[in-house]
Coordinates of C-alpha atoms in Angstrom, one line a residue:
T1 CA 30.3 -90.1 77.2
S2 CA 32.0 -92.1 74.6
R3 CA 31.9 -89.4 72.1
L4 CA 33.1 -87.2 75.1
I5 CA 36.1 -89.0 75.9
F6 CA 36.7 -89.3 72.1
L7 CA 36.8 -86.0 71.9
F8 CA 39.0 -84.6 74.7
T9 CA 41.6 -87.8 73.2
S10 CA 41.9 -86.8 69.9
R11 CA 45.3 -85.3 68.5
R12 CA 43.3 -82.7 66.8
T13 CA 41.6 -81.5 69.8
M14 CA 44.6 -81.7 72.2
A15 CA 46.7 -79.8 69.6
L16 CA 44.1 -76.9 69.4
C17 CA 43.4 -77.0 73.3
C18 CA 47.3 -76.9 73.5
R19 CA 47.6 -73.7 70.8
A20 CA 44.5 -72.2 72.9
A21 CA 46.5 -72.6 76.0
W22 CA 49.4 -71.2 74.6
A23 CA 47.8 -68.5 73.0
A24 CA 45.9 -67.5 76.3
L25 CA 48.9 -67.8 78.4
I26 CA 50.9 -65.3 75.8
L27 CA 48.1 -63.1 75.9
V28 CA 48.0 -62.8 79.8
S29 CA 51.6 -62.5 80.0
L30 CA 51.4 -59.5 77.4
S31 CA 48.6 -57.5 79.0
H32 CA 50.7 -57.9 82.2
L33 CA 54.0 -56.7 80.4
V34 CA 51.9 -53.6 79.2
Q35 CA 50.7 -52.8 82.5
C36 CA 53.7 -52.7 83.9
F37 CA 55.3 -50.1 81.6
S38 CA 51.7 -48.0 81.1
P39 CA 52.4 -44.5 83.1
S40 CA 49.5 -45.4 85.8
A41 CA 50.8 -48.2 86.9
Q42 CA 54.5 -46.6 87.5
T43 CA 53.9 -47.9 91.5
G44 CA 53.0 -51.5 90.6
R45 CA 49.3 -51.2 90.4
I46 CA 46.6 -49.5 88.7
H47 CA 45.1 -47.1 90.7
R48 CA 41.3 -47.0 91.5
T49 CA 39.4 -43.6 91.5
H50 CA 37.4 -42.8 94.9
A51 CA 34.6 -41.8 92.8
T52 CA 33.4 -45.5 92.3
S53 CA 30.8 -46.5 95.1
L54 CA 32.1 -48.2 97.9
S55 CA 30.8 -51.9 96.9
A56 CA 32.9 -51.4 93.7
Q57 CA 35.9 -50.9 95.6
M58 CA 35.4 -53.8 98.1
G59 CA 37.3 -56.4 96.4
P60 CA 37.1 -60.4 97.9
L61 CA 39.5 -59.9 100.5
A62 CA 38.2 -56.7 101.9
R63 CA 35.0 -58.6 101.8
A64 CA 36.1 -61.7 103.6
K65 CA 37.6 -59.7 106.3
K66 CA 34.4 -58.0 107.0
L67 CA 32.5 -61.0 107.1
A68 CA 34.8 -62.9 109.1
D69 CA 35.2 -60.3 111.7
P70 CA 33.0 -57.2 111.4
V71 CA 33.8 -56.0 114.5
E72 CA 37.3 -56.0 114.0
Y73 CA 36.5 -54.3 110.5
E74 CA 33.9 -51.7 112.0
R75 CA 36.4 -50.9 115.3
V76 CA 39.4 -50.2 112.1
V77 CA 37.3 -48.2 110.2
S78 CA 36.2 -46.1 113.5
E79 CA 39.3 -45.4 114.7
K80 CA 40.8 -44.1 111.2
M81 CA 37.7 -42.1 111.1
A82 CA 38.5 -40.7 114.5
K83 CA 42.2 -40.4 113.8
E84 CA 42.3 -38.7 110.4
G85 CA 39.1 -37.0 110.6
M86 CA 37.6 -38.6 107.1
S87 CA 34.1 -39.9 106.3
R88 CA 32.9 -43.3 107.1
E89 CA 33.4 -43.9 103.1
R90 CA 36.6 -42.6 102.9
A91 CA 37.4 -44.7 106.0
E92 CA 36.4 -47.6 104.5
A93 CA 37.9 -47.1 101.1
E94 CA 41.1 -46.8 102.3
Y95 CA 41.0 -49.9 104.7
N96 CA 39.7 -51.9 101.5
D97 CA 42.4 -50.7 99.7
F98 CA 45.1 -51.6 102.4
L99 CA 43.2 -55.0 102.8
E100 CA 43.4 -55.7 99.1
N101 CA 47.2 -54.5 98.1
P102 CA 50.1 -55.8 100.1
P103 CA 51.6 -53.3 102.3
F104 CA 54.3 -52.8 100.2
Y105 CA 51.8 -51.4 97.4
Y106 CA 49.7 -49.4 99.9
A107 CA 52.7 -47.7 101.3
L108 CA 53.7 -46.7 97.6
D109 CA 50.2 -45.8 96.8
K110 CA 50.4 -43.4 99.8
K111 CA 53.7 -42.1 99.0
E112 CA 52.3 -41.2 95.4
E113 CA 49.1 -39.6 96.9
Y114 CA 51.4 -37.3 99.1
Y115 CA 53.5 -36.4 96.2
K116 CA 50.7 -35.6 93.9
S117 CA 49.2 -33.6 97.1
L118 CA 52.5 -31.5 96.9
G119 CA 52.3 -30.8 93.3
Y120 CA 54.2 -33.4 91.5
K121 CA 53.2 -35.3 88.7
D122 CA 54.0 -39.0 89.8
L123 CA 56.0 -40.8 92.5
F124 CA 59.0 -40.9 90.8
D125 CA 59.1 -36.9 90.4
G126 CA 58.3 -36.4 94.0
M127 CA 61.5 -38.2 94.5
I128 CA 63.6 -36.2 92.3
G129 CA 62.0 -33.0 93.2
E130 CA 62.4 -33.6 97.3
A131 CA 65.6 -34.9 96.8
E132 CA 67.2 -31.8 94.5
K133 CA 65.9 -29.4 97.5
E134 CA 68.3 -31.7 99.8
G135 CA 71.1 -31.4 97.0
R136 CA 70.8 -35.1 96.3
G137 CA 68.7 -35.2 92.9
D138 CA 71.5 -36.6 90.8
E139 CA 71.7 -39.7 93.1
V140 CA 68.2 -40.3 93.6
R141 CA 67.6 -39.8 89.5
E142 CA 70.5 -42.5 89.0
R143 CA 68.7 -44.9 91.4
I144 CA 65.3 -44.4 89.7
A145 CA 66.9 -45.0 86.2
K146 CA 68.6 -48.3 87.8
F147 CA 65.7 -49.3 89.1
R148 CA 63.5 -48.6 85.8
F149 CA 66.3 -50.3 83.7
E150 CA 65.9 -53.4 85.9
S151 CA 62.3 -53.7 86.0
K152 CA 62.5 -53.9 82.1
V153 CA 65.1 -56.8 82.0
K154 CA 62.8 -58.2 84.4
A155 CA 59.9 -58.0 82.2
A156 CA 61.5 -58.4 79.1
S157 CA 63.3 -61.9 80.5
V158 CA 59.9 -63.1 81.6
L159 CA 58.5 -62.6 78.2
I160 CA 61.6 -64.0 76.3
F161 CA 61.0 -67.3 78.7
F162 CA 57.5 -67.9 77.8
V163 CA 57.6 -67.3 74.3
G164 CA 61.0 -69.7 74.1
S165 CA 59.0 -72.2 76.7
F166 CA 56.1 -72.0 73.5
L167 CA 58.4 -72.0 70.3
V168 CA 60.5 -75.1 72.3
T169 CA 57.2 -77.0 73.0
R170 CA 55.1 -76.2 70.0
A171 CA 58.9 -77.6 68.2
E172 CA 58.2 -81.0 70.0
Y173 CA 55.0 -81.3 69.5
L174 CA 55.6 -80.9 65.6
K175 CA 58.4 -83.5 65.5
D176 CA 56.1 -86.6 67.0
P177 CA 52.3 -85.5 67.6
D178 CA 51.1 -89.0 68.1
N179 CA 53.4 -89.1 71.4
F180 CA 53.0 -85.5 72.4
F181 CA 51.5 -85.5 76.3
T182 CA 51.0 -89.1 76.1
G183 CA 50.3 -89.4 79.9
I184 CA 47.6 -86.9 79.9

């Protein structure tokens, strides 16, 4: 045990741990930033295909709901099958999607499916296309451009914050490595 304690209290190990933690944080931040701007994630999440098996689609929240209250889960799935005339697998997949995603993102997914069924490329093109039919195409196009710009500014701000935090922390560590995080 004394070797283990020494391992975690040595300056070199702490410095390596700090570097690894910052590197992991930056990688996670960058991966989320890349996902935000990928074409498949314009609605805020990456879509799962309905071709995957039902068990692969069921996430932790849906699984917990099914285990905690199987009667309610079964009731909702049966209602969905009856109302919308879909197969059991499709109804369960839809309900699981609803449980796994906040209602806002679920609604966006449904809107995107609707616009794609009308022949549009994605949600934004569908919104613009339908607004053009009503004569409000320029207004909606402007609103979407503003939304995209604000989203990019927010993402860049988060990235700048994390990179800046890393640089400040690194500078503090380089000033005096012996007294860096002494309370840990």
